[in-house]
Short mmCIF file of C-alpha atoms in Angstrom, two decimals:
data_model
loop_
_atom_site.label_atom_id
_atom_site.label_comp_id
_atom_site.label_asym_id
_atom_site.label_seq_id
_atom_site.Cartn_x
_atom_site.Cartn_y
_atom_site.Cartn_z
CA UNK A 14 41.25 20.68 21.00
CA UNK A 15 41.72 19.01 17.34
CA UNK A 16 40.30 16.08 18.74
CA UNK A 17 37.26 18.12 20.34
CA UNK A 18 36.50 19.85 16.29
CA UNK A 19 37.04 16.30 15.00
CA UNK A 20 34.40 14.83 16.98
CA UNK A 21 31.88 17.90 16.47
CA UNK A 22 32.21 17.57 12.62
CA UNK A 23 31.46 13.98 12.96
CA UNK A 24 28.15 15.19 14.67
CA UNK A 25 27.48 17.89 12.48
CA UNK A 26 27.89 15.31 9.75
CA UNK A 27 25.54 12.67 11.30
CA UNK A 28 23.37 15.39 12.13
CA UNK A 29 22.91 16.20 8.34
CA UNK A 30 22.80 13.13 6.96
CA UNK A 31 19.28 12.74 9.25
CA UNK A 32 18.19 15.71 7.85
CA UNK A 33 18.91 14.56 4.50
CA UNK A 34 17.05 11.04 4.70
CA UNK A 35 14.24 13.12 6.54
CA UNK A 36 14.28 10.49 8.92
CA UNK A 37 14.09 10.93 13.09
CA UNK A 38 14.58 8.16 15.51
CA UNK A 39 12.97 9.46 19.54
CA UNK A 40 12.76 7.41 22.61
CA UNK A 41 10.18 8.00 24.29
CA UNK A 42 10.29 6.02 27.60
CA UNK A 43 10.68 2.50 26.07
CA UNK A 44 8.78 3.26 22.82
CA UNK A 45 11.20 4.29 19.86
CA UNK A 46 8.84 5.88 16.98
CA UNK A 47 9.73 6.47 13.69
CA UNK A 48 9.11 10.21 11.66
CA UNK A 49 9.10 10.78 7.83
CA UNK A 50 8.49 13.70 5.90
CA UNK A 51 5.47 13.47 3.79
CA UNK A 52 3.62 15.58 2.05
CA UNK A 53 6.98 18.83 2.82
CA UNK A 54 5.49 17.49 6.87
CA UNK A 55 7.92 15.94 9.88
CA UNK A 56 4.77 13.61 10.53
CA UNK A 57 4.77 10.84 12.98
CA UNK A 58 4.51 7.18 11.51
CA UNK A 59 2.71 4.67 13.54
CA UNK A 60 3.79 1.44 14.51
CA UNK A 61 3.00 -1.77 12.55
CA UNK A 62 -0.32 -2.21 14.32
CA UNK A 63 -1.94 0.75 11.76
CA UNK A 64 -2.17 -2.21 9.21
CA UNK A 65 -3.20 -3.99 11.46
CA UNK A 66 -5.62 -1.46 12.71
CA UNK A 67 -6.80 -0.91 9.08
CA UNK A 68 -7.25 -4.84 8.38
CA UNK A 69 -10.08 -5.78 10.97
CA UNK A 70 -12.59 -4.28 9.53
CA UNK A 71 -13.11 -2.28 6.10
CA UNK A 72 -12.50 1.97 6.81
CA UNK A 73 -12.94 4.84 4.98
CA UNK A 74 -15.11 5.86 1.92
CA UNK A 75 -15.43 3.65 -0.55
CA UNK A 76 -13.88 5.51 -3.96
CA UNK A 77 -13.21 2.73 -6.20
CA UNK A 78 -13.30 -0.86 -6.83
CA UNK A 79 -12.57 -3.43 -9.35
CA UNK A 80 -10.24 -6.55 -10.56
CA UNK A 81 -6.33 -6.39 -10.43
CA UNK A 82 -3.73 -9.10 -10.40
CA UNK A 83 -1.27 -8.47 -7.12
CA UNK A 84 1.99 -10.16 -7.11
CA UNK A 85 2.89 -12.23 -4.36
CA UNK A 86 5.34 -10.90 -1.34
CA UNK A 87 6.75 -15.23 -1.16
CA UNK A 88 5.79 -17.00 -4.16
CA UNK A 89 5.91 -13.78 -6.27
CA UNK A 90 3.39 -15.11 -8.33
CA UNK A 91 -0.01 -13.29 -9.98
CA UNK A 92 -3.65 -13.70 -8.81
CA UNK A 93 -6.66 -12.03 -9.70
CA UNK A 94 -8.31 -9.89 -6.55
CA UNK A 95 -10.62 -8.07 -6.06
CA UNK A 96 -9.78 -4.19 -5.00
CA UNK A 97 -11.64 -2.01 -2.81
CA UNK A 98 -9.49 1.88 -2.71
CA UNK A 99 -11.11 3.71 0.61
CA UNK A 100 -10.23 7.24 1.59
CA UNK A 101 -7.77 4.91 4.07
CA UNK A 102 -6.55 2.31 2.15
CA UNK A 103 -6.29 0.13 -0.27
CA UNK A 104 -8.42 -3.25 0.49
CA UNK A 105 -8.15 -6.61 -1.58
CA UNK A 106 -10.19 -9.86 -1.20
CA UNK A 107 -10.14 -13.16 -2.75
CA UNK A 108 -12.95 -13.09 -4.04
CA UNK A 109 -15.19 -10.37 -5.34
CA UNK A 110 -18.18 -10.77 -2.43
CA UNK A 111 -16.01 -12.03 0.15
CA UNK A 112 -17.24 -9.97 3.58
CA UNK A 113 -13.33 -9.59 4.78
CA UNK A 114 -10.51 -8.41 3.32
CA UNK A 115 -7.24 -10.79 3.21
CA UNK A 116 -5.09 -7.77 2.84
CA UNK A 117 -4.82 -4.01 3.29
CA UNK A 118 -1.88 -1.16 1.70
CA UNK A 119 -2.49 1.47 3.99
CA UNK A 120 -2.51 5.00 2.57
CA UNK A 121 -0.74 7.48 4.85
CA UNK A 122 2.88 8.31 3.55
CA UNK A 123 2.41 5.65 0.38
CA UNK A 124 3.21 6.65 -2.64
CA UNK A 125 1.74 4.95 -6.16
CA UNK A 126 3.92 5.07 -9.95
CA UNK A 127 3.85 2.93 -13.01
CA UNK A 128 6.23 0.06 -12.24
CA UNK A 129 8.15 -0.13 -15.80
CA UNK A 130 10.82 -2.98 -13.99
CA UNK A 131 8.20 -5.48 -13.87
CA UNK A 132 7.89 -7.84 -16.44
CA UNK A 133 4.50 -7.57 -17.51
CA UNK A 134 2.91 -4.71 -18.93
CA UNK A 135 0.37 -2.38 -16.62
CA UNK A 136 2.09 -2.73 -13.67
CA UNK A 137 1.81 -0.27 -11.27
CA UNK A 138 3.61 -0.02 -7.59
CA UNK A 139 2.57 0.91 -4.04
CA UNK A 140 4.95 1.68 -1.40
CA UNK A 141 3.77 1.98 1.86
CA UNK A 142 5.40 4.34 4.51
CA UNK A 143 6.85 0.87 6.32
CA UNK A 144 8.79 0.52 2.93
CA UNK A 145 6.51 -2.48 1.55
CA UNK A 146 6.29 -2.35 -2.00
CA UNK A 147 3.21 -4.20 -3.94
CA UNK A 148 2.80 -4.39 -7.41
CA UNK A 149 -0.74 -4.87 -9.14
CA UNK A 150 -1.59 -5.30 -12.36
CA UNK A 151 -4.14 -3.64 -14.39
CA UNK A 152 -5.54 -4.97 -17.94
CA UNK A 153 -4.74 -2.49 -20.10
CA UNK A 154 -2.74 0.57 -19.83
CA UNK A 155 -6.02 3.30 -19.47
CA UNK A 156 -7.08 1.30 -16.46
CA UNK A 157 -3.88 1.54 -14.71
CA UNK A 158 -3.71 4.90 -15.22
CA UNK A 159 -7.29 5.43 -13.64
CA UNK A 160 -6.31 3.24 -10.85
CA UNK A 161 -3.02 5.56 -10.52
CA UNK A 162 -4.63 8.46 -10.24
CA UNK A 163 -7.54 7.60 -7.99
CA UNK A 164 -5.13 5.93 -5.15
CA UNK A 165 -2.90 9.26 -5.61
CA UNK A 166 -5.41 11.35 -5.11
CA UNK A 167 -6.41 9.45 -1.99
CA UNK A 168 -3.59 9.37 -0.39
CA UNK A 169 -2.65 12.70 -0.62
CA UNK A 170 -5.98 13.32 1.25
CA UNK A 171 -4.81 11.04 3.30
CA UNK A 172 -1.86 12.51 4.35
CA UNK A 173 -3.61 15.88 5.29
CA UNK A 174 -4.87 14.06 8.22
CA UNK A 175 -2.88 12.92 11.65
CA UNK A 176 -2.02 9.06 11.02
CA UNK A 177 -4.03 8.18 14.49
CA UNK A 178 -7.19 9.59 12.81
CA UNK A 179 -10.38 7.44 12.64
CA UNK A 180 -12.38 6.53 9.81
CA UNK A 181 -15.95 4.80 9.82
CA UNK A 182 -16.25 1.19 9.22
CA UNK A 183 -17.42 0.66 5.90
CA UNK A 184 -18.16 -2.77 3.74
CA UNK A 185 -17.29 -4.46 0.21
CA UNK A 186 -19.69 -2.96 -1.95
CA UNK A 187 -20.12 -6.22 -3.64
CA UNK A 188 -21.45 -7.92 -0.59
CA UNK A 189 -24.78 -5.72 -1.47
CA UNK A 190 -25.50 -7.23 -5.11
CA UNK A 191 -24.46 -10.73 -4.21
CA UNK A 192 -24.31 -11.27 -8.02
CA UNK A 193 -22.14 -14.03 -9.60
CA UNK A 194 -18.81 -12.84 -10.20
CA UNK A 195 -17.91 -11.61 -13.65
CA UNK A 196 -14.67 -12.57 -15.53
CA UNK A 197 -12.13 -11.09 -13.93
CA UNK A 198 -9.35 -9.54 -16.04
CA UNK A 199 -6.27 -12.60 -17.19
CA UNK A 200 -3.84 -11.61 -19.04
CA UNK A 201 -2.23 -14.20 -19.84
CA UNK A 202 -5.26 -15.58 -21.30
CA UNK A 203 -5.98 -18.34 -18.62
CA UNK A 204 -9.21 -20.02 -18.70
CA UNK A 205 -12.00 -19.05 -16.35
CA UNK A 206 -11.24 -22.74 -14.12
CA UNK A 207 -8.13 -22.47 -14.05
CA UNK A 208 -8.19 -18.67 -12.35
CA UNK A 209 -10.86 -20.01 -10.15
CA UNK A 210 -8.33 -22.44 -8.81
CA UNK A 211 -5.39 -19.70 -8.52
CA UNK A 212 -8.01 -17.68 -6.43
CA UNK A 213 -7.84 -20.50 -3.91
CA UNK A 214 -4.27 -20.18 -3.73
CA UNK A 215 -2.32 -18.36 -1.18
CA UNK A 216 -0.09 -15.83 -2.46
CA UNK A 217 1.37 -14.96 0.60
CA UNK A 218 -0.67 -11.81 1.04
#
């Protein structure tokens, strides 16, 4: 009988400890998907074809765009893109009027702060719900607050949605002006050449 109460307060205990990470593992024939809270919601997360998904083509509304420098996942080092916020995610090319994206932070369950570990100043962070972090840096401190605010706001309107839900195919805005590309923001004070050749670069996106 001890042994039976020991072994139900080890469930109990595992039991709560789910609860507390707000984390669910189900089987589901041979699928296994993941849930999170977000948003105070037990929502299903979908597998890691949604970036996938998100990455073939531009979605969403367009709601802001504009030069940041994103750090590298491998090299860890800083380039200057060019970023395209949707109402689905977060889209960043090489270059400004480049027709595809090389990259996409998907909104649903992300979450966006000023990143105050990084070395450089204006850093701010995106966490996807997958657990990727990328940190992208602004030029001075009023811009990354815009660019905070604007990607919050989206994804909490994001996260009203189901995950699954489709969005219409939409395309870089700068594709439609086709005019040269202006100086994009260096703060370390590189030359114009030489962040022409870091553009070419692969950061490991």
């Amino acid at each position: 009988i001890r042994s039976c109460k020991f072994l139900h307060n080890r469930s109990c205990l595992a039991i709560l400890l789910l609860e507390v990470l707000c984390t669910t593992f189900c089987v589901d024939g041979c699928l296994l998907q993941r849930w999170r809270l977000v948003d105070g919601r037990n929502m299903p997360l979908r597998k890691r074809t949604y970036t996938s998904d998100l990455l073939t083509n531009q979605q969403g509304e367009v709601l802001k765009v504009g030069f940041l420098r994103k750090k590298g996942h491998v090299r860890r080092n800083w380039l200057d893109r060019w970023f395209v916020l949707t109402t689905e995610g977060v889209y960043y090319y090489k270059k400004r009027d480049d027709p595809k994206p090389i990259g996409v932070i998907p909104l649903f369950g992300s979450n966006v702060k000023e990143d105050t570990f990084q070395k450089h100043q204006h850093v701010l962070t995106i966490w996807t719900a997958e657990g990727k972090d990328y940190p992208v840096q602004a030029s001075t401190r009023d811009e990354m607050a815009v660019w905070v605010k604007a990607i919050d706001d989206a994804r909490n309107e994001r996260n009203k949605r189901p995950p699954d839900s489709t969005a219409p195919v939409t395309v870089n805005p700068a594709i439609a002006s086709r005019s040269p590309d202006p100086e994009s923001p260096s703060k370390n004070g590189a030359s114009a050449s030489a962040r022409a050749r870091d553009s070419d670069d692969s950061d490991d996106d």
